[in-house]
Amino acid sequence: MIPYGRQSIDSGDIGAVVDVLRSAALTQGKKVEEFEEAVAGYCGARFAIAVSNGTAALHVAALACGLKQGDEGMTSPNTFLASANSIAYCGAKPVFADIEPDTFCIDPAQIEKKMTRAAKAVIPVHFAGHPCDMEAIWKSARERGLYVIEDAAHAIGSRWKDRDGAWRTVGSCTHSHMTVLSFHPVKTVTSGEGGMILTNDEALYKACRRLRSHGMTRDPEEFEGTAFSSQELLMPWYYEMTSLGFNYRLTDIQSALGISQMKRIGAFISRRREIWKRYNGELSGLPGVTLPVEKEWADPAWHLYVLRVEQRDRLFRYLRDRGVGCHAMYMPVHLQPWYRRTYGHQRGDFPVAEEYFSKCLVLPLFPAMTDEMSGQVISAVKGFYEDGELRCGNLE
Ligand SMILES: Cc1ncc(COP(=O)(O)O)c(C=O)c1O
């Protein structure tokens, strides 16, 4: 089975990990900072905080915004559970705004429509690697004093062009307070598990860094003072817990893999773009099939290749039977049992996301895919239409 996504590991990656295993520090060493610097430098952000996964990054970022019970955090229904769950972890209410019908990213007009006085943060998700309309989102968030956290789990390396013609890189946080990344193995760059928060705001950076490690700080500038004397405050053993944090740390082993992968990010992204373009070129004109679009103002580092297909479930089974590990994502988050039970959501609440999900089909896309593999995927898709209704009918 050709999977829909998988990591590309070379001997350099293996060597980097082995070096850490042979070193003194498996965690809390220098590799974590080095990874943070590599990613912050690549994306153009001032600060980076590496954490154990993208979900932890979202949780920490939401807490750093002060999201709490009584607040609302808004996100897309077309995302992985983590984007919405992170809001609920803080005790706040996840609220959804429907997506745009062509990019499948959150629709800025819907954000405006769904915004209430309780709204405190918006988490736009750069779905499949295509950037959201950050200029519009940032404008309305600023007008209402909302925090913006970009969920860029799919989109490291993506760029967009503002209306004034300036190109912006996802993660540079020009139009957000923070950007969150994931380094899960299906993502563009992996550290096994891993995540990162990027920001240009020093106060948010410090808050995230504390939350990553139990709410602890050893920085005298952050001390609030405790029952200890001023002499004791100067002792090397002294630290303070100033907020309720977690152990969301990334290890040096994982960071070494991440650093090594970052050296090949350019090649990973161009190969993804190449395969995406090949699919788009060869799959055009099939009946009932809509190809993904790349807006003229967008330069996506594609994470997913998503078709919309009238006979999705039939084609899905047909491809799986032929070794093509296609996927369908995302099941709209508001239709999950917990979300329905907790917030009373039902079918029809977000019609664009629901319609999108009923037709979406994700084809395999990862840098280690050979031309032969992408050719196999293309032939299998075309085969479905060439085989005609009779054989398709037999699949049900
Ligand atoms: C859009 C989105 N947000 C957040 C996450 C969570 O990242 P992680 O799996 O690293 O916790 C994912 C991971 O699949 C994702 O796709």
Coordinates of N, CA, C and O in Angstrom, one line a residue, residues 71-77 93-99 106-122 140 144 146 334 345-346 348-354:
D71 N -14.7 32.2 27.9 CA -14.2 32.7 26.6 C -14.6 31.8 25.5 O -14.9 30.6 25.7
E72 N -14.6 32.3 24.3 CA -14.7 31.5 23.1 C -13.5 31.6 22.2 O -12.8 32.6 22.1
G73 N -13.1 30.4 21.7 CA -12.0 30.4 20.7 C -12.6 29.9 19.4 O -13.4 28.9 19.4
M74 N -12.2 30.5 18.3 CA -12.9 30.1 17.0 C -11.9 29.4 16.1 O -10.7 29.8 16.0
T75 N -12.3 28.4 15.5 CA -11.5 27.7 14.5 C -12.3 27.1 13.4 O -13.6 27.3 13.4
S76 N -11.7 26.3 12.6 CA -12.3 25.7 11.4 C -12.9 24.4 11.8 O -12.2 23.6 12.5
P77 N -14.1 24.0 11.2 CA -14.5 22.6 11.4 C -13.7 21.6 10.6 O -13.7 20.4 10.8
K93 N -14.8 27.7 25.2 CA -15.8 27.1 24.3 C -15.2 27.1 22.8 O -15.0 28.2 22.3
P94 N -15.0 26.0 22.2 CA -14.6 26.0 20.8 C -15.9 26.4 19.9 O -16.9 25.8 20.1
V95 N -15.7 27.4 19.1 CA -16.8 27.8 18.2 C -16.2 27.7 16.8 O -15.0 28.0 16.6
F96 N -17.1 27.3 15.9 CA -16.6 27.1 14.5 C -17.1 28.2 13.6 O -18.2 28.7 13.7
A97 N -16.3 28.4 12.5 CA -16.7 29.3 11.4 C -16.5 28.5 10.2 O -15.4 27.8 10.0
D98 N -17.4 28.5 9.3 CA -17.4 27.6 8.1 C -16.2 28.0 7.2 O -15.6 29.0 7.4
I99 N -16.0 27.1 6.2 CA -14.8 27.2 5.4 C -15.1 27.8 4.0 O -16.3 27.9 3.6
I106 N -10.6 28.4 6.7 CA -11.7 29.1 7.4 C -12.0 30.4 6.6 O -11.1 31.0 6.1
D107 N -13.3 30.8 6.6 CA -13.7 31.9 5.8 C -13.8 33.1 6.7 O -14.6 33.2 7.6
P108 N -13.0 34.2 6.3 CA -13.0 35.4 7.2 C -14.4 36.0 7.4 O -14.7 36.5 8.5
A109 N -15.3 35.9 6.4 CA -16.6 36.5 6.5 C -17.4 35.7 7.5 O -18.2 36.3 8.3
Q110 N -17.2 34.4 7.6 CA -17.9 33.6 8.6 C -17.3 33.8 10.0 O -18.1 33.7 11.0
I111 N -16.1 34.2 10.1 CA -15.5 34.5 11.4 C -16.2 35.7 11.9 O -16.7 35.8 13.1
E112 N -16.4 36.7 11.1 CA -17.1 38.0 11.5 C -18.5 37.6 11.9 O -19.0 38.2 12.9
K113 N -19.1 36.7 11.2 CA -20.5 36.4 11.5 C -20.7 35.7 12.8 O -21.7 35.9 13.5
K114 N -19.8 34.8 13.1 CA -19.9 34.0 14.3 C -19.3 34.6 15.6 O -19.4 34.0 16.6
M115 N -18.7 35.7 15.4 CA -18.0 36.4 16.5 C -19.0 36.9 17.6 O -19.9 37.6 17.2
T116 N -18.7 36.6 18.8 CA -19.6 37.1 19.9 C -18.7 37.9 20.8 O -17.5 38.0 20.7
R117 N -19.3 38.5 21.9 CA -18.5 39.3 22.8 C -17.5 38.4 23.6 O -16.5 38.9 24.2
A118 N -17.8 37.1 23.7 CA -17.0 36.2 24.4 C -15.7 35.7 23.6 O -14.8 35.1 24.2
A119 N -15.7 36.1 22.4 CA -14.6 35.7 21.5 C -13.3 36.2 22.0 O -13.2 37.4 22.3
K120 N -12.3 35.4 22.1 CA -11.0 35.8 22.6 C -9.8 35.5 21.6 O -8.8 36.2 21.6
A121 N -10.0 34.4 20.9 CA -8.9 34.0 20.0 C -9.5 33.3 18.8 O -10.6 32.7 18.8
V122 N -8.7 33.4 17.7 CA -9.1 32.7 16.5 C -7.9 31.8 16.1 O -6.7 32.3 16.2
S140 N -9.8 41.8 11.1 CA -11.0 41.7 11.9 C -10.6 41.4 13.4 O -11.2 41.8 14.3
R144 N -11.2 43.8 16.9 CA -11.9 43.3 18.1 C -11.0 42.9 19.2 O -11.5 42.3 20.2
L146 N -8.8 40.5 19.4 CA -8.6 39.0 19.5 C -7.2 38.6 19.3 O -6.5 39.1 18.5
H334 N -17.2 19.4 14.4 CA -18.5 19.6 15.1 C -19.4 18.4 15.1 O -20.3 18.3 15.9
H345 N -24.1 20.4 18.6 CA -24.0 20.6 17.1 C -24.8 19.5 16.4 O -25.0 18.4 16.9
Q346 N -25.2 19.8 15.2 CA -25.8 18.8 14.3 C -25.4 19.0 12.9 O -24.9 20.0 12.5
G348 N -25.6 20.0 9.2 CA -26.2 21.2 8.6 C -25.6 22.5 9.3 O -25.8 23.6 8.7
D349 N -24.9 22.4 10.4 CA -24.4 23.6 11.1 C -23.4 24.3 10.3 O -23.3 25.5 10.3
F350 N -22.5 23.5 9.6 CA -21.5 24.1 8.8 C -21.5 23.5 7.4 O -20.7 22.6 7.1
P351 N -22.4 23.9 6.5 CA -22.7 23.2 5.3 C -21.5 23.1 4.3 O -21.4 22.1 3.6
V352 N -20.7 24.1 4.3 CA -19.6 24.1 3.3 C -18.6 23.0 3.7 O -18.1 22.2 2.9
A353 N -18.3 22.9 5.0 CA -17.3 21.9 5.5 C -17.9 20.5 5.4 O -17.2 19.5 5.0
E354 N -19.2 20.4 5.6 CA -19.9 19.1 5.4 C -19.9 18.6 4.0 O -19.6 17.4 3.7

